[in-house]
Amino acid sequence: MKKNIFVAMSSILVLGAALAGCGGGNTQPAEGQKPADNPQAAAPEKTGPKVLKLNLHSEPPTADPGISEDTTSAAIIRATFDGLTRVGADGQPHESVAEKIEISEDGLTYTFKLRDSKWSNGDSLTAKDFEYAWKRALDPKTASNYAYQLYYVKNGEAYNKSKVGADQVGVKALDDKTLEVKLENPTPFFLELTAFPTYFPVNQKVIEADAKWAGDAKTHVGNGPFKMETWEHKNKLVLVKNENYWDKDNVKLDKIEFAMVEDENTELSMFDNGEIDWAGHPLSSLPTDAIPALKESGKMKVQPIAGTYWYKFNTEKPPFNNVKIRKAFAYAIDRQSLIDNILQAGQLPAMGALPLSMAINKDGYFKDNDVDTAKKLIEEGLKELGMSKLPPITLSYNTSEGHKKIAEAIQDQWKKHLGIEVKLENKEWKVYLEDLHQGNYQVGRMGWNGDFNDPINFLELYKEKNGGNNDTRWENENYKELLNKSATIKNRDERLKVLGEAEKILMDEMPIMPIYFYTQSWVQKDNVKGVVIGGLGDVDWKWADIE
């Protein structure tokens, strides 16, 4: 999803399986996702509680699906909520709260028949909970940075921009068990989207009773495989099996306990001492100094994911309101040396915005470590700005040993290659996100893991200046027109050609500076089974087990 605290959903990996694509509505259960009425689906008898112990590198900014925008929050939300569909171990969306899905021949109308299910507080869950949740996320008053993810729904964008009323949005509860959804255009990945947090239901009664419901375990109500038992902010978070979950027979864990330790070396020591069962990605990272030894030992698992690590420029403020200055900074980085000397986990230099699983131009749009071109662009940019030299630049990043080392290396490269002084600024994740949204930065670290495996998910981030995830404040009319045009093209090759033209504009204007394409690396105890690690960076503990 999304902003990942380390590297920022659809394709799935289960401890080493291959990336897979999206399926349709008429699907079969995934591995580890047997129907609830299958007598073989029940978990075997156990002698004691099964507790999975993990670490959250940082406090989740929220546990509310409607305003979630980062992978840390999404992981907790995916554990405590369930959507109409859920992506299984095979990487494809399957019926979840929806028992049956019907799609019209023109691909514009989806009818979801809901199974009997309940909220964690015992309330019955109905189609109205989905209608309320989607319209709430789209409501401008909610200020959801992920509202645009619902623009595929008829009049979703128009309502979010106050052009029509909520009653015009194409989602309607026909009765308690039937949800009808009308789309703007045929959307082949729509059943992946309904497995995404922004599309999850929320309990209207709970929200209206307490606006801060999602920040406390005592008031948090979900409909997922787990429910929140404890949330001691910046200390620990505990989830327990939800006895009201519709598919509880397939949930093997009794409890998930999260520590909240920001230091990666401490986290790895906790793993080595048996205090936690997992260290590293997707919710933290391994200490870069420990990676060579972990690789040599064979203990470290490495998985490529569809995500891009990049720096954002604040294009509203000098000097990065000048495109030549932005491109100079991007061209003056030696990405391969960062990978060889710091990252060391099979990452690839990013010469474009789109990761390889969805890349249109696999050769990229510029050269790595092109210092000569960078110097020329700096000289031209300074003349256009009427400046003789650049003042010190501030590079911001959120707390992480890895981000710090990357920032220090890039700081050194910019000094060496361009003669520019760079100050480093480190902030806690939640504060860092808010400062980016407010434009309180010059150059800022961010990453993006796809929500689904299609170029539009990356390119639409920068469609509009005031878009929820566009902290660069960059906007280009030709770029917008190409993205709009792509939504109306049915031919795959023609559509990709148009999206390729859009990516070229993005890279020519350089509001973001791609650095590398992600891999995830972690270590886990041998008795931890069934954790579903997404090929786009997410994690699902629904089918996890401790053997």
XYZ file of C-alpha atoms in Angstrom:
547
model
C 0.000 0.000 0.000
C 1.397 2.258 -0.019
C 3.858 4.139 1.995
C 6.189 1.710 3.647
C 8.097 2.558 6.763
C 10.991 0.628 5.272
C 10.310 -0.011 1.643
C 6.962 2.391 1.617
C -0.815 -5.630 -2.251
C -1.983 -8.309 -4.495
C 0.653 -10.816 -5.609
C 1.519 -13.246 -2.825
C 4.445 -15.243 -1.567
C 4.158 -17.842 1.182
C 7.640 -18.218 2.595
C 9.184 -18.570 -0.844
C 6.380 -19.238 -3.339
C 6.356 -17.379 -6.693
C 4.566 -14.182 -7.594
C 1.059 -14.738 -8.926
C -1.579 -12.595 -10.595
C -5.170 -11.639 -10.008
C -8.163 -13.935 -10.392
C -11.821 -13.371 -11.130
C -14.884 -13.567 -8.964
C -15.677 -17.214 -9.603
C -12.682 -18.512 -7.646
C -11.724 -21.632 -5.743
C -10.306 -21.531 -2.201
C -6.605 -20.877 -1.980
C -4.150 -23.141 -0.253
C -4.738 -22.627 3.452
C -8.181 -21.143 2.731
C -10.658 -24.021 2.913
C -14.387 -23.266 3.125
C -15.648 -22.880 6.647
C -18.110 -25.760 6.229
C -15.352 -28.243 5.297
C -14.940 -30.615 8.275
C -11.244 -30.993 7.435
C -10.738 -27.250 7.793
C -10.840 -27.265 11.586
C -7.516 -26.683 13.312
C -6.033 -29.731 15.066
C -6.275 -29.964 18.823
C -3.426 -28.266 20.609
C -1.916 -28.615 24.035
C -1.375 -24.939 24.755
C -1.934 -21.446 23.384
C -0.228 -20.689 20.093
C 1.414 -17.283 20.393
C 3.343 -15.587 17.592
C 5.781 -12.975 18.908
C 6.818 -10.158 16.550
C 8.202 -6.629 16.584
C 6.630 -3.508 15.128
C 9.514 -1.186 14.349
C 7.233 1.826 14.855
C 3.876 2.704 16.304
C 1.074 2.170 13.737
C -0.268 5.638 12.852
C -3.830 4.256 12.827
C -5.943 1.106 12.985
C -8.775 2.671 10.953
C -9.150 1.206 7.423
C -10.641 4.439 6.119
C -7.580 6.563 6.825
C -4.783 3.982 6.757
C -2.005 4.834 4.281
C 1.078 2.839 5.318
C 2.118 -0.810 5.529
C 2.490 -0.874 9.316
C -1.100 0.252 9.842
C -2.315 -1.981 7.021
C -0.774 -5.079 8.612
C -2.688 -4.537 11.852
C -5.847 -3.671 9.917
C -5.580 -6.761 7.726
C -5.363 -8.868 10.883
C -8.365 -7.216 12.535
C -10.611 -6.674 9.490
C -11.819 -8.659 6.508
C -13.012 -7.504 3.100
C -15.456 -8.757 0.528
C -12.450 -10.657 -0.828
C -9.137 -11.691 0.698
C -5.966 -12.496 -1.196
C -4.996 -16.099 -0.527
C -1.752 -18.013 -0.473
C -1.913 -18.421 -4.251
C -1.756 -14.673 -4.824
C -5.354 -14.399 -6.010
C -8.427 -12.788 -4.450
C -11.035 -15.182 -3.063
C -14.500 -14.758 -1.606
C -14.291 -13.763 2.059
C -17.127 -11.766 3.639
C -18.729 -12.063 0.217
C -19.987 -15.626 -0.277
C -20.837 -15.152 -3.945
C -19.786 -12.570 -6.548
C -21.643 -11.815 -9.781
C -20.139 -9.611 -12.504
C -22.164 -8.126 -15.348
C -21.135 -8.878 -18.930
C -19.945 -5.311 -19.464
C -17.780 -5.507 -16.314
C -19.414 -2.412 -14.814
C -21.666 -3.941 -12.143
C -20.579 -6.221 -9.291
C -23.125 -7.845 -7.000
C -21.764 -9.244 -3.748
C -23.844 -11.720 -1.732
C -22.643 -11.611 1.869
C -22.337 -14.609 4.183
C -23.449 -14.521 7.825
C -20.714 -12.695 9.717
C -20.302 -10.527 12.788
C -18.237 -7.710 14.195
C -15.835 -8.500 17.015
C -18.309 -6.948 19.481
C -21.037 -9.357 18.336
C -22.975 -6.949 16.098
C -24.228 -8.396 12.826
C -22.260 -7.228 9.778
C -24.384 -6.121 6.824
C -23.980 -4.717 3.330
C -24.748 -1.291 4.789
C -21.440 -1.439 6.676
C -19.590 -1.586 3.360
C -21.661 1.195 1.805
C -21.077 3.385 4.856
C -17.324 2.644 4.928
C -16.721 3.453 1.260
C -18.723 6.670 1.358
C -17.006 7.654 4.601
C -13.561 7.233 3.013
C -14.702 9.291 0.013
C -16.289 12.007 2.133
C -14.035 15.107 1.859
C -14.552 15.653 5.606
C -12.784 12.380 6.358
C -9.668 13.615 4.519
C -8.584 10.103 3.617
C -5.320 10.135 1.668
C -6.441 6.899 0.054
C -9.840 8.147 -1.112
C -8.624 8.028 -4.713
C -8.456 4.241 -4.467
C -12.256 4.330 -4.534
C -12.386 6.428 -7.709
C -12.988 3.231 -9.687
C -16.481 3.249 -8.183
C -19.067 5.271 -10.132
C -18.986 8.916 -9.020
C -16.425 8.139 -6.323
C -14.126 10.915 -7.516
C -17.012 13.330 -8.101
C -18.242 12.873 -4.513
C -14.731 13.176 -3.081
C -14.418 16.508 -4.917
C -17.844 17.699 -3.739
C -19.363 17.656 -7.236
C -22.175 15.221 -6.392
C -23.853 13.957 -3.252
C -23.135 10.675 -1.465
C -26.333 9.205 -2.895
C -24.780 9.350 -6.373
C -21.855 7.062 -5.464
C -22.138 3.657 -7.127
C -22.277 1.518 -3.993
C -25.614 0.490 -2.516
C -26.861 -2.035 0.003
C -29.872 -3.608 -1.706
C -30.597 -5.505 1.509
C -28.601 -6.729 4.510
C -26.877 -9.427 2.470
C -26.583 -7.817 -0.985
C -24.155 -5.091 -2.015
C -24.346 -3.654 -5.529
C -21.350 -1.780 -6.930
C -21.262 0.152 -10.193
C -17.902 1.169 -11.685
C -16.768 4.075 -13.839
C -14.949 1.741 -16.254
C -14.268 -1.992 -16.447
C -11.580 -2.638 -13.828
C -9.960 -6.068 -14.182
C -8.222 -5.796 -10.805
C -11.335 -4.736 -8.872
C -11.499 -7.933 -6.805
C -7.969 -7.218 -5.638
C -9.100 -3.769 -4.555
C -11.961 -5.206 -2.481
C -9.268 -7.051 -0.500
C -7.545 -3.725 0.242
C -8.022 -1.889 3.595
C -9.715 1.189 2.114
C -12.492 -1.126 0.902
C -12.973 -2.827 4.287
C -16.214 -2.277 6.221
C -16.392 -0.234 9.411
C -19.013 -0.248 12.167
C -21.022 2.959 11.864
C -22.454 2.725 15.380
C -18.961 2.417 16.889
C -17.569 5.351 14.896
C -20.480 7.656 15.700
C -20.162 6.801 19.392
C -16.456 7.645 19.592
C -14.431 9.522 16.978
C -11.227 8.074 18.495
C -12.465 4.474 18.392
C -9.531 3.208 16.308
C -6.801 4.348 18.699
C -7.620 2.195 21.721
C -7.996 -1.553 22.146
C -11.040 -1.024 24.396
C -12.993 0.711 21.621
C -11.523 -0.872 18.485
C -14.020 -3.066 16.628
C -13.184 -5.098 13.532
C -14.444 -8.140 11.672
C -11.176 -9.957 10.986
C -9.456 -13.131 12.179
C -8.060 -11.306 15.225
C -9.259 -8.599 17.563
C -7.290 -6.077 19.557
C -6.738 -6.961 23.215
C -4.036 -4.480 24.238
C -2.502 -1.351 22.728
C 0.054 0.324 24.951
C 1.179 3.047 22.592
C 4.869 2.959 21.649
C 5.294 -0.089 23.877
C 3.282 -3.143 22.806
C 0.215 -4.299 20.914
C -1.578 -7.630 21.409
C -4.090 -9.298 19.089
C -6.133 -12.365 20.056
C -8.220 -14.757 17.986
C -11.642 -13.315 17.195
C -14.280 -15.817 18.292
C -16.859 -13.990 16.148
C -14.880 -14.300 12.898
C -16.797 -16.161 10.196
C -13.782 -18.368 9.332
C -12.423 -18.832 12.855
C -11.878 -22.579 12.309
C -9.032 -21.752 9.932
C -7.335 -19.358 12.376
C -4.707 -21.426 14.208
C -2.999 -18.764 16.319
C -4.463 -17.818 19.678
C -2.498 -14.599 20.022
C -0.031 -12.281 18.289
C 2.156 -10.186 20.569
C 4.004 -7.186 19.151
C 6.874 -5.407 20.823
C 7.677 -1.892 19.580
C 11.451 -1.559 19.344
C 12.912 0.898 16.836
C 16.507 -0.319 16.927
C 17.152 -3.080 14.378
C 20.159 -4.477 16.256
C 18.076 -4.834 19.408
C 15.353 -6.557 17.402
C 17.801 -9.093 15.969
C 19.175 -9.749 19.468
C 15.613 -10.367 20.670
C 15.230 -12.918 17.876
C 18.526 -14.611 18.732
C 17.488 -14.746 22.411
C 14.112 -16.320 21.586
C 12.090 -13.280 22.661
C 10.485 -12.926 19.205
C 9.868 -15.399 16.384
C 10.701 -13.148 13.435
C 13.064 -10.260 12.675
C 13.303 -7.992 9.639
C 10.838 -7.341 6.870
C 8.046 -6.726 6.169
C 7.424 -4.665 9.332
C 11.013 -3.896 10.257
C 14.423 -4.457 8.706
C 17.592 -6.369 9.460
C 20.697 -4.427 10.534
C 22.728 -3.830 7.396
C 25.946 -4.862 9.181
C 24.430 -8.262 10.012
C 23.284 -9.092 6.475
C 26.545 -10.633 5.131
C 26.775 -13.098 8.028
C 23.070 -13.940 7.864
C 23.366 -14.574 4.125
C 26.423 -16.749 4.640
C 24.648 -18.784 7.322
C 21.690 -19.493 5.046
C 19.245 -18.248 7.690
C 18.170 -15.099 5.856
C 15.217 -15.286 3.493
C 15.210 -12.833 0.560
C 12.218 -12.014 -1.600
C 11.901 -9.470 -4.424
C 8.754 -7.384 -4.219
C 7.014 -4.927 -6.521
C 8.110 -1.772 -4.788
C 10.333 1.237 -5.417
C 12.460 3.196 -2.935
C 12.611 6.842 -3.917
C 13.207 10.353 -2.668
C 10.535 13.016 -3.125
C 11.243 16.641 -3.993
C 9.136 19.508 -2.684
C 8.580 21.129 -6.084
C 6.859 24.218 -4.649
C 9.953 25.600 -2.958
C 13.329 26.661 -4.409
C 15.596 25.170 -5.522
C 13.525 22.090 -6.349
C 10.901 24.103 -8.182
C 13.472 23.876 -11.010
C 13.343 20.621 -12.992
C 17.035 20.759 -13.940
C 18.088 20.962 -10.304
C 15.850 17.974 -9.484
C 17.299 15.921 -12.333
C 20.860 16.857 -11.366
C 20.341 15.492 -7.856
C 18.820 12.299 -9.284
C 21.572 11.731 -11.834
C 24.407 12.313 -9.344
C 23.657 9.185 -7.282
C 25.660 5.977 -7.594
C 22.844 3.515 -6.922
C 24.859 0.381 -7.511
C 27.351 1.342 -4.831
C 24.487 1.797 -2.357
C 23.300 -1.718 -3.156
C 26.771 -3.277 -3.052
C 28.003 -1.558 0.098
C 24.893 -0.877 2.204
C 21.799 -2.817 1.152
C 23.461 -6.097 0.118
C 20.236 -8.045 -0.459
C 19.872 -8.303 -4.230
C 18.183 -4.956 -4.858
C 18.349 -3.445 -8.354
C 19.033 0.199 -9.321
C 15.790 2.015 -10.206
C 16.042 4.067 -13.398
C 12.265 4.512 -13.593
C 9.270 4.657 -11.257
C 7.697 1.286 -12.115
C 9.097 -1.903 -10.518
C 10.099 -4.753 -12.804
C 6.899 -6.783 -12.323
C 4.984 -4.015 -14.113
C 7.746 -2.113 -15.932
C 6.907 -0.725 -19.380
C 10.388 0.580 -20.225
C 12.725 -1.921 -18.565
C 15.800 0.040 -19.718
C 14.777 3.058 -17.664
C 14.933 6.772 -18.486
C 18.381 7.880 -17.330
C 21.812 6.494 -16.415
C 23.034 5.610 -12.963
C 25.845 7.800 -11.629
C 25.769 10.234 -14.606
C 27.837 12.920 -12.892
C 28.806 14.861 -16.037
C 25.164 15.407 -17.009
C 24.327 16.274 -13.404
C 26.980 19.004 -13.263
C 25.735 20.485 -16.523
C 22.142 20.503 -15.261
C 23.125 22.144 -11.973
C 24.886 24.941 -13.847
C 21.875 25.513 -16.128
C 19.405 25.294 -13.258
C 21.283 27.822 -11.160
C 21.224 30.314 -14.052
C 17.479 29.863 -14.460
C 17.004 30.484 -10.737
C 19.362 33.482 -10.754
C 21.636 31.849 -8.187
C 25.414 31.453 -8.109
C 25.385 28.383 -5.847
C 22.918 26.278 -3.908
C 22.416 26.853 -0.171
C 22.629 23.815 2.153
C 19.896 21.270 1.354
C 17.942 19.299 3.965
C 17.345 15.593 3.372
C 14.674 14.089 5.650
C 14.044 10.454 6.545
C 12.151 8.462 9.165
C 13.947 6.649 11.971
C 15.761 3.558 10.700
C 19.380 2.470 10.626
C 19.056 1.571 6.939
C 17.533 4.921 5.913
C 20.227 6.704 7.904
C 23.053 4.862 6.127
C 21.525 5.432 2.695
C 21.016 9.128 3.468
C 24.603 9.467 4.702
C 25.960 7.803 1.557
C 23.862 10.024 -0.725
C 24.858 13.060 1.327
C 28.496 12.149 0.659
C 27.877 11.537 -3.065
C 26.130 14.892 -3.542
C 29.016 16.628 -1.759
C 31.611 14.789 -3.839
C 29.863 14.993 -7.222
C 28.115 18.367 -7.006
C 29.852 20.219 -4.164
C 26.539 20.570 -2.295
C 26.210 20.660 1.487
C 23.379 18.425 2.735
C 21.919 18.392 6.248
C 20.217 15.220 7.433
C 16.968 15.319 9.382
C 15.551 12.260 11.169
C 11.951 12.018 12.465
C 9.643 9.444 14.008
C 7.381 7.782 11.404
C 4.028 9.368 12.271
C 5.533 12.864 12.591
C 7.524 12.326 9.403
C 4.413 11.412 7.402
C 2.550 14.461 8.632
C 5.446 16.787 7.777
C 5.579 15.411 4.235
C 1.838 15.974 3.854
C 2.242 19.548 5.095
C 5.147 20.258 2.734
C 7.621 20.683 5.602
C 10.597 19.210 3.763
C 12.945 19.748 0.808
C 13.966 16.192 -0.109
C 12.243 13.331 1.684
C 12.590 9.550 1.720
C 9.631 7.412 0.799
C 8.883 4.097 -0.834
C 5.882 2.625 -2.518
C 4.698 -0.962 -2.620
C 1.951 -1.614 -5.120
C -1.610 -2.137 -3.990
C -2.117 -4.230 -7.111
C 0.253 -5.269 -9.870
C -0.561 -2.620 -12.483
C 1.348 0.533 -13.547
C -1.616 2.798 -12.812
C -1.204 2.175 -9.090
C 2.211 3.865 -9.108
C 1.516 6.519 -11.728
C -1.773 7.747 -10.254
C 0.060 8.832 -7.087
C 1.191 11.966 -8.924
C -1.905 12.635 -10.978
C -3.030 15.662 -8.993
C -1.177 18.287 -7.011
C -3.433 17.882 -3.997
C -3.775 14.099 -4.234
C -3.574 12.293 -0.909
C -0.166 10.725 -1.550
C 1.376 13.436 -3.752
C 3.571 15.274 -1.268
C 5.669 16.714 -4.123
C 2.924 19.209 -5.126
C 3.830 18.497 -8.763
C 1.127 18.402 -11.411
C 1.200 18.106 -15.203
C -1.888 18.408 -17.429
C -0.543 16.115 -20.174
C 0.264 13.519 -17.539
C -3.287 13.711 -16.155
C -4.799 13.400 -19.617
C -2.765 10.282 -20.370
C -3.828 8.613 -17.131
C -7.471 9.466 -17.798
C -7.161 8.155 -21.345
C -5.654 4.866 -20.125
C -8.803 4.135 -18.112
C -10.901 4.056 -21.290
C -8.626 1.755 -23.349
C -9.535 -1.933 -23.398
C -6.605 -3.153 -25.522
C -3.777 -4.055 -23.154
C -0.883 -3.067 -25.437
C -2.452 0.268 -26.342
C -3.139 0.998 -22.689
C 0.458 0.207 -21.683
C 1.756 2.454 -24.462
C -0.233 5.376 -23.058
C 0.918 4.617 -19.507
C 4.499 4.436 -20.784
C 4.127 7.951 -22.201
C 2.933 9.074 -18.787
C 5.895 7.511 -16.972
C 8.251 9.277 -19.410
C 6.727 12.636 -18.432
C 7.114 11.732 -14.750
C 10.782 10.918 -15.241
C 11.408 13.962 -17.453
C 9.922 16.211 -14.755
C 11.463 14.204 -11.877
C 9.244 15.154 -8.902
C 10.486 11.861 -7.473
C 13.947 10.356 -7.671
C 13.873 6.531 -7.943
C 16.778 4.864 -6.146
C 16.267 1.089 -6.065
C 13.713 -1.680 -6.457
C 13.014 -3.524 -3.242
C 13.708 -6.908 -1.900
C 12.612 -7.976 1.549
C 14.889 -9.894 3.891
C 14.136 -11.498 7.225
C 14.834 -14.395 9.592
C 12.179 -16.559 11.223
C 11.951 -19.453 13.628
C 11.642 -22.837 11.917
C 8.342 -23.622 13.655
C 6.578 -20.551 12.252
C 4.432 -21.669 9.311
C 1.734 -20.280 7.035
C 2.590 -16.574 7.184
C 1.555 -15.110 3.843
C 4.116 -12.579 2.617
C 2.856 -10.474 -0.250
C 4.828 -10.033 -3.434
C 3.936 -6.357 -3.107
C 5.120 -6.029 0.474
C 2.162 -6.924 2.704
C 1.755 -9.625 5.349
C -1.255 -11.698 6.440
C -1.263 -13.796 9.617
C -4.726 -15.316 9.140
C -3.291 -18.758 8.270
C -0.149 -18.533 10.421
C 0.706 -21.373 12.784
C 3.253 -22.266 15.444
C 4.134 -25.941 15.135
